[in-house]
PDB file of C-alpha atoms in Angstrom:
ATOM      1  CA  MET A   1       0.000   0.000   0.000  1.00 42.00           C
ATOM      2  CA  GLN A   2       1.406   3.349  -0.980  1.00 42.00           C
ATOM      3  CA  SER A   3       2.137   5.873   1.754  1.00 44.00           C
ATOM      4  CA  ARG A   4       0.655   9.327   1.495  1.00 43.00           C
ATOM      5  CA  SER A   5       2.078  12.580   2.739  1.00 44.00           C
ATOM      6  CA  PRO A   6      -0.066  14.320   5.375  1.00 44.00           C
ATOM      7  CA  ALA A   7       0.923  17.657   3.880  1.00 44.00           C
ATOM      8  CA  SER A   8      -1.279  16.935   0.844  1.00 44.00           C
ATOM      9  CA  ARG A   9      -4.486  16.534   2.818  1.00 45.00           C
ATOM     10  CA  THR A  10      -7.126  19.179   3.408  1.00 45.00           C
ATOM     11  CA  GLY A  11      -8.992  19.984   6.613  1.00 45.00           C
ATOM     12  CA  ARG A  12      -8.525  22.022   9.747  1.00 49.00           C
ATOM     13  CA  PRO A  13      -5.047  23.518  10.400  1.00 52.00           C
ATOM     14  CA  ARG A  14      -2.557  21.272  12.148  1.00 63.00           C
ATOM     15  CA  SER A  15      -1.630  21.909  15.757  1.00 77.00           C
ATOM     16  CA  ALA A  16       2.103  21.941  16.488  1.00 86.00           C
ATOM     17  CA  THR A  17       1.357  21.041  20.101  1.00 88.00           C
ATOM     18  CA  ALA A  18      -0.688  18.010  19.074  1.00 90.00           C
ATOM     19  CA  ASP A  19       1.981  16.932  16.574  1.00 93.00           C
ATOM     20  CA  ALA A  20       4.693  17.124  19.243  1.00 93.00           C
ATOM     21  CA  ALA A  21       2.583  15.122  21.705  1.00 95.00           C
ATOM     22  CA  ILE A  22       1.820  12.465  19.086  1.00 96.00           C
ATOM     23  CA  LEU A  23       5.449  12.043  18.016  1.00 96.00           C
ATOM     24  CA  ALA A  24       6.613  11.851  21.641  1.00 96.00           C
ATOM     25  CA  ALA A  25       3.899   9.283  22.406  1.00 96.00           C
ATOM     26  CA  THR A  26       4.984   7.251  19.374  1.00 96.00           C
ATOM     27  CA  ARG A  27       8.555   7.074  20.632  1.00 95.00           C
ATOM     28  CA  GLU A  28       7.335   6.129  24.109  1.00 94.00           C
ATOM     29  CA  ALA A  29       5.183   3.341  22.667  1.00 93.00           C
ATOM     30  CA  LEU A  30       8.098   2.061  20.567  1.00 90.00           C
ATOM     31  CA  VAL A  31      10.185   1.606  23.699  1.00 90.00           C
ATOM     32  CA  GLU A  32       7.436   0.013  25.789  1.00 91.00           C
ATOM     33  CA  LEU A  33       5.629  -2.086  23.167  1.00 90.00           C
ATOM     34  CA  GLY A  34       8.027  -2.524  20.270  1.00 87.00           C
ATOM     35  CA  TRP A  35       7.202  -2.112  16.604  1.00 86.00           C
ATOM     36  CA  SER A  36       4.881  -5.099  16.221  1.00 86.00           C
ATOM     37  CA  LYS A  37       2.533  -4.138  19.096  1.00 92.00           C
ATOM     38  CA  LEU A  38       2.465  -0.398  18.511  1.00 92.00           C
ATOM     39  CA  THR A  39      -0.929   0.807  17.296  1.00 93.00           C
ATOM     40  CA  LEU A  40      -2.290   4.202  16.368  1.00 94.00           C
ATOM     41  CA  GLY A  41      -4.995   3.735  18.976  1.00 93.00           C
ATOM     42  CA  ASP A  42      -2.428   3.332  21.744  1.00 94.00           C
ATOM     43  CA  VAL A  43      -0.468   6.350  20.490  1.00 96.00           C
ATOM     44  CA  ALA A  44      -3.644   8.456  20.438  1.00 95.00           C
ATOM     45  CA  THR A  45      -4.427   7.491  24.038  1.00 95.00           C
ATOM     46  CA  ARG A  46      -0.912   8.322  25.209  1.00 96.00           C
ATOM     47  CA  ALA A  47      -0.961  11.656  23.364  1.00 96.00           C
ATOM     48  CA  GLY A  48      -4.427  12.561  24.642  1.00 94.00           C
ATOM     49  CA  VAL A  49      -5.908  13.026  21.166  1.00 94.00           C
ATOM     50  CA  ALA A  50      -8.615  11.333  19.121  1.00 93.00           C
ATOM     51  CA  LYS A  51      -7.525   8.514  16.830  1.00 92.00           C
ATOM     52  CA  THR A  52      -9.003  10.446  13.913  1.00 91.00           C
ATOM     53  CA  THR A  53      -6.491  13.211  14.652  1.00 91.00           C
ATOM     54  CA  LEU A  54      -3.685  10.793  13.813  1.00 92.00           C
ATOM     55  CA  TYR A  55      -5.323   9.633  10.595  1.00 90.00           C
ATOM     56  CA  ARG A  56      -5.748  13.237   9.447  1.00 90.00           C
ATOM     57  CA  ARG A  57      -1.967  13.583   9.698  1.00 90.00           C
ATOM     58  CA  TRP A  58      -0.546  10.145   8.887  1.00 92.00           C
ATOM     59  CA  ALA A  59      -1.812   7.351   6.652  1.00 86.00           C
ATOM     60  CA  GLY A  60      -0.582   4.649   9.015  1.00 89.00           C
ATOM     61  CA  LYS A  61       2.008   3.423  11.466  1.00 90.00           C
ATOM     62  CA  ASN A  62       4.906   3.421   9.014  1.00 90.00           C
ATOM     63  CA  GLU A  63       4.681   7.131   8.263  1.00 91.00           C
ATOM     64  CA  LEU A  64       4.093   8.016  11.900  1.00 94.00           C
ATOM     65  CA  VAL A  65       7.176   6.160  13.085  1.00 93.00           C
ATOM     66  CA  VAL A  66       9.343   7.707  10.337  1.00 94.00           C
ATOM     67  CA  ASP A  67       8.352  11.200  11.472  1.00 95.00           C
ATOM     68  CA  ALA A  68       8.806  10.334  15.152  1.00 95.00           C
ATOM     69  CA  VAL A  69      12.318   9.019  14.528  1.00 94.00           C
ATOM     70  CA  ALA A  70      13.188  11.854  12.127  1.00 95.00           C
ATOM     71  CA  GLU A  71      12.455  14.363  14.870  1.00 95.00           C
ATOM     72  CA  LEU A  72      15.220  12.806  16.985  1.00 95.00           C
ATOM     73  CA  PHE A  73      17.803  13.501  14.286  1.00 95.00           C
ATOM     74  CA  ASP A  74      16.715  17.138  14.010  1.00 93.00           C
ATOM     75  CA  ALA A  75      18.541  17.633  17.331  1.00 93.00           C
ATOM     76  CA  LEU A  76      21.896  17.030  15.567  1.00 94.00           C
ATOM     77  CA  GLU A  77      24.155  20.055  15.447  1.00 93.00           C
ATOM     78  CA  LEU A  78      27.561  20.524  13.863  1.00 92.00           C
ATOM     79  CA  PRO A  79      29.864  21.854  16.586  1.00 91.00           C
ATOM     80  CA  ASP A  80      32.574  24.357  15.726  1.00 93.00           C
ATOM     81  CA  ARG A  81      35.589  22.701  17.341  1.00 95.00           C
ATOM     82  CA  GLY A  82      38.233  24.474  15.307  1.00 93.00           C
ATOM     83  CA  SER A  83      39.032  21.916  12.620  1.00 96.00           C
ATOM     84  CA  LEU A  84      37.232  19.715  10.121  1.00 96.00           C
ATOM     85  CA  ALA A  85      38.354  16.529  11.871  1.00 96.00           C
ATOM     86  CA  ALA A  86      37.189  17.730  15.274  1.00 97.00           C
ATOM     87  CA  ASP A  87      33.867  18.931  13.854  1.00 96.00           C
ATOM     88  CA  ILE A  88      33.247  15.537  12.238  1.00 96.00           C
ATOM     89  CA  GLU A  89      34.087  13.715  15.450  1.00 97.00           C
ATOM     90  CA  GLY A  90      31.657  15.895  17.372  1.00 96.00           C
ATOM     91  CA  VAL A  91      28.684  15.342  15.090  1.00 96.00           C
ATOM     92  CA  VAL A  92      29.383  11.615  14.649  1.00 97.00           C
ATOM     93  CA  LEU A  93      29.406  11.149  18.422  1.00 97.00           C
ATOM     94  CA  GLN A  94      26.038  12.921  18.603  1.00 96.00           C
ATOM     95  CA  PHE A  95      24.674  10.718  15.825  1.00 96.00           C
ATOM     96  CA  ALA A  96      25.852   7.549  17.565  1.00 96.00           C
ATOM     97  CA  THR A  97      24.263   8.709  20.820  1.00 95.00           C
ATOM     98  CA  ILE A  98      20.901   9.187  19.106  1.00 95.00           C
ATOM     99  CA  LEU A  99      21.129   5.802  17.375  1.00 94.00           C
ATOM    100  CA  ALA A 100      21.744   4.181  20.760  1.00 93.00           C
ATOM    101  CA  LEU A 101      18.330   5.343  22.002  1.00 92.00           C
ATOM    102  CA  PRO A 102      15.872   2.413  22.181  1.00 91.00           C
ATOM    103  CA  GLU A 103      13.223   4.328  20.221  1.00 91.00           C
ATOM    104  CA  ALA A 104      15.699   5.212  17.474  1.00 92.00           C
ATOM    105  CA  LYS A 105      17.001   1.660  17.168  1.00 90.00           C
ATOM    106  CA  SER A 106      13.620  -0.051  17.017  1.00 88.00           C
ATOM    107  CA  GLY A 107      11.954   2.610  14.896  1.00 89.00           C
ATOM    108  CA  LEU A 108      14.672   3.051  12.295  1.00 90.00           C
ATOM    109  CA  MET A 109      15.268  -0.658  11.781  1.00 89.00           C
ATOM    110  CA  ALA A 110      11.538  -1.309  11.452  1.00 89.00           C
ATOM    111  CA  VAL A 111      10.767   1.387   8.900  1.00 90.00           C
ATOM    112  CA  VAL A 112      13.829   0.554   6.805  1.00 90.00           C
ATOM    113  CA  ALA A 113      12.630  -3.058   6.660  1.00 89.00           C
ATOM    114  CA  GLU A 114       9.121  -1.934   5.702  1.00 88.00           C
ATOM    115  CA  ALA A 115      10.527   0.406   3.058  1.00 90.00           C
ATOM    116  CA  THR A 116      11.881  -2.551   1.072  1.00 92.00           C
ATOM    117  CA  ARG A 117       8.241  -3.206   0.116  1.00 90.00           C
ATOM    118  CA  ASP A 118       6.972   0.364  -0.055  1.00 89.00           C
ATOM    119  CA  ASP A 119       8.517   2.843  -2.492  1.00 92.00           C
ATOM    120  CA  ALA A 120       6.590   5.792  -1.077  1.00 90.00           C
ATOM    121  CA  LEU A 121       7.765   5.004   2.432  1.00 90.00           C
ATOM    122  CA  ARG A 122      11.347   4.863   1.188  1.00 93.00           C
ATOM    123  CA  GLU A 123      10.875   8.329  -0.323  1.00 94.00           C
ATOM    124  CA  ARG A 124       9.505   9.569   2.987  1.00 92.00           C
ATOM    125  CA  ILE A 125      12.569   8.272   4.825  1.00 93.00           C
ATOM    126  CA  ARG A 126      14.784  10.001   2.288  1.00 94.00           C
ATOM    127  CA  ALA A 127      12.918  13.304   2.622  1.00 94.00           C
ATOM    128  CA  SER A 128      12.388  13.243   6.394  1.00 93.00           C
ATOM    129  CA  VAL A 129      15.744  11.873   7.525  1.00 94.00           C
ATOM    130  CA  VAL A 130      18.375  11.798   4.777  1.00 94.00           C
ATOM    131  CA  ASP A 131      17.683  15.061   2.955  1.00 94.00           C
ATOM    132  CA  ARG A 132      17.066  17.010   6.160  1.00 94.00           C
ATOM    133  CA  GLN A 133      20.355  15.894   7.707  1.00 95.00           C
ATOM    134  CA  LYS A 134      22.472  16.622   4.644  1.00 95.00           C
ATOM    135  CA  ARG A 135      22.437  20.184   5.999  1.00 95.00           C
ATOM    136  CA  LEU A 136      25.212  19.044   8.351  1.00 96.00           C
ATOM    137  CA  VAL A 137      27.460  18.046   5.455  1.00 96.00           C
ATOM    138  CA  LEU A 138      26.782  21.310   3.644  1.00 95.00           C
ATOM    139  CA  GLU A 139      27.506  23.335   6.773  1.00 95.00           C
ATOM    140  CA  GLY A 140      30.650  21.390   7.636  1.00 95.00           C
ATOM    141  CA  ARG A 141      32.041  21.591   4.119  1.00 95.00           C
ATOM    142  CA  ALA A 142      31.381  25.341   3.863  1.00 94.00           C
ATOM    143  CA  ARG A 143      33.100  25.908   7.197  1.00 96.00           C
ATOM    144  CA  ALA A 144      36.102  23.799   6.188  1.00 96.00           C
ATOM    145  CA  GLN A 145      36.370  25.653   2.868  1.00 95.00           C
ATOM    146  CA  ALA A 146      36.317  28.976   4.712  1.00 95.00           C
ATOM    147  CA  ARG A 147      39.173  27.733   6.905  1.00 95.00           C
ATOM    148  CA  GLY A 148      41.098  26.614   3.834  1.00 95.00           C
ATOM    149  CA  GLU A 149      40.903  22.942   4.831  1.00 95.00           C
ATOM    150  CA  LEU A 150      38.963  21.932   1.717  1.00 93.00           C
ATOM    151  CA  PRO A 151      39.079  23.296  -1.835  1.00 93.00           C
ATOM    152  CA  ALA A 152      36.091  25.063  -3.340  1.00 92.00           C
ATOM    153  CA  GLU A 153      33.891  22.954  -5.604  1.00 90.00           C
ATOM    154  CA  PRO A 154      32.138  25.423  -7.928  1.00 91.00           C
ATOM    155  CA  ASP A 155      30.421  22.903 -10.203  1.00 93.00           C
ATOM    156  CA  PRO A 156      26.962  22.332  -8.654  1.00 93.00           C
ATOM    157  CA  ASP A 157      26.550  18.786  -9.977  1.00 94.00           C
ATOM    158  CA  SER A 158      29.964  17.718  -8.708  1.00 94.00           C
ATOM    159  CA  SER A 159      29.291  19.473  -5.421  1.00 93.00           C
ATOM    160  CA  ALA A 160      25.964  17.656  -4.954  1.00 94.00           C
ATOM    161  CA  ARG A 161      27.587  14.284  -5.669  1.00 95.00           C
ATOM    162  CA  THR A 162      30.264  15.015  -3.085  1.00 94.00           C
ATOM    163  CA  VAL A 163      27.657  15.875  -0.462  1.00 94.00           C
ATOM    164  CA  ASP A 164      25.774  12.642  -1.190  1.00 95.00           C
ATOM    165  CA  LEU A 165      28.969  10.596  -0.957  1.00 95.00           C
ATOM    166  CA  ILE A 166      30.078  12.132   2.330  1.00 95.00           C
ATOM    167  CA  PHE A 167      26.647  11.664   3.869  1.00 96.00           C
ATOM    168  CA  ASP A 168      26.441   8.048   2.707  1.00 96.00           C
ATOM    169  CA  MET A 169      29.889   7.252   4.079  1.00 96.00           C
ATOM    170  CA  VAL A 170      29.226   8.772   7.491  1.00 96.00           C
ATOM    171  CA  ALA A 171      25.650   7.576   7.946  1.00 96.00           C
ATOM    172  CA  GLY A 172      26.359   4.130   6.518  1.00 95.00           C
ATOM    173  CA  ALA A 173      29.367   3.527   8.745  1.00 96.00           C
ATOM    174  CA  VAL A 174      27.721   4.717  11.950  1.00 96.00           C
ATOM    175  CA  VAL A 175      24.413   2.927  11.345  1.00 95.00           C
ATOM    176  CA  HIS A 176      26.239  -0.306  10.518  1.00 95.00           C
ATOM    177  CA  ARG A 177      28.484   0.015  13.558  1.00 96.00           C
ATOM    178  CA  THR A 178      25.701   0.725  16.046  1.00 94.00           C
ATOM    179  CA  LEU A 179      22.651  -1.085  14.669  1.00 92.00           C
ATOM    180  CA  VAL A 180      24.011  -3.961  12.576  1.00 92.00           C
ATOM    181  CA  SER A 181      27.257  -4.881  14.324  1.00 94.00           C
ATOM    182  CA  ALA A 182      25.906  -3.659  17.689  1.00 93.00           C
ATOM    183  CA  GLU A 183      29.319  -2.264  18.595  1.00 94.00           C
ATOM    184  CA  PRO A 184      29.902   1.050  20.367  1.00 92.00           C
ATOM    185  CA  ALA A 185      30.802   4.088  18.302  1.00 95.00           C
ATOM    186  CA  ASP A 186      32.940   5.448  21.100  1.00 95.00           C
ATOM    187  CA  GLU A 187      35.529   8.218  20.936  1.00 96.00           C
ATOM    188  CA  GLU A 188      38.333   5.875  19.894  1.00 97.00           C
ATOM    189  CA  TRP A 189      36.291   4.402  17.027  1.00 97.00           C
ATOM    190  CA  VAL A 190      35.100   7.846  15.947  1.00 97.00           C
ATOM    191  CA  ARG A 191      38.672   9.177  15.825  1.00 96.00           C
ATOM    192  CA  SER A 192      39.783   6.216  13.717  1.00 96.00           C
ATOM    193  CA  PHE A 193      36.785   6.532  11.413  1.00 97.00           C
ATOM    194  CA  THR A 194      37.376  10.264  10.935  1.00 97.00           C
ATOM    195  CA  ARG A 195      41.033   9.686  10.108  1.00 96.00           C
ATOM    196  CA  VAL A 196      40.139   7.140   7.422  1.00 95.00           C
ATOM    197  CA  LEU A 197      37.353   9.382   6.086  1.00 94.00           C
ATOM    198  CA  LEU A 198      39.694  12.338   5.655  1.00 94.00           C
ATOM    199  CA  HIS A 199      42.945  10.639   4.713  1.00 91.00           C
ATOM    200  CA  GLY A 200      42.105   7.140   3.464  1.00 87.00           C
ATOM    201  CA  LEU A 201      43.971   4.017   4.474  1.00 79.00           C
ATOM    202  CA  GLY A 202      47.397   5.303   3.456  1.00 70.00           C
ATOM    203  CA  ASP A 203      48.015   7.342   6.636  1.00 57.00           C
TER     204      ASP A 203
END
């Protein structure tokens, strides 16, 4: 079944307070019940809203969980620690901390699995999580270029490909480390990863 974006629906204006309560209740239910037992009815009860309120905003559980997990990653910030390497280490440690949260682990793994059968859900994950967090790569690269640590990349197509590659390398490595291998992305690992990311295996 194809997912639908709540932004395309008509009706009364959305309440930011209700949205925040619903997303928080979804994360709470993920931790307590797990993916398989989570229902929109339970989320509505926890959030103190009518079940119809959820269905006006989200087509089903998949979309709701994507948005609830995506909100966690919006807390990511790129620290200015004086160098590109230090900045990367700072944001990767934040990312690993978020992925270690029970609601992030169960929610992200579940929706990625569901997305293998749902193209629209996969697009929602891309828009809500991947595209929104590429801002960190853009910010970090611009800062490093201003410091003279990275060369300018004036060609927009080449620049976009570089951003995609950097994001894929960082997100792929950290997600695999924390969720697939179930190993800690601690400071030692993050330093080693950053060194390889910036200098390759030759150094």
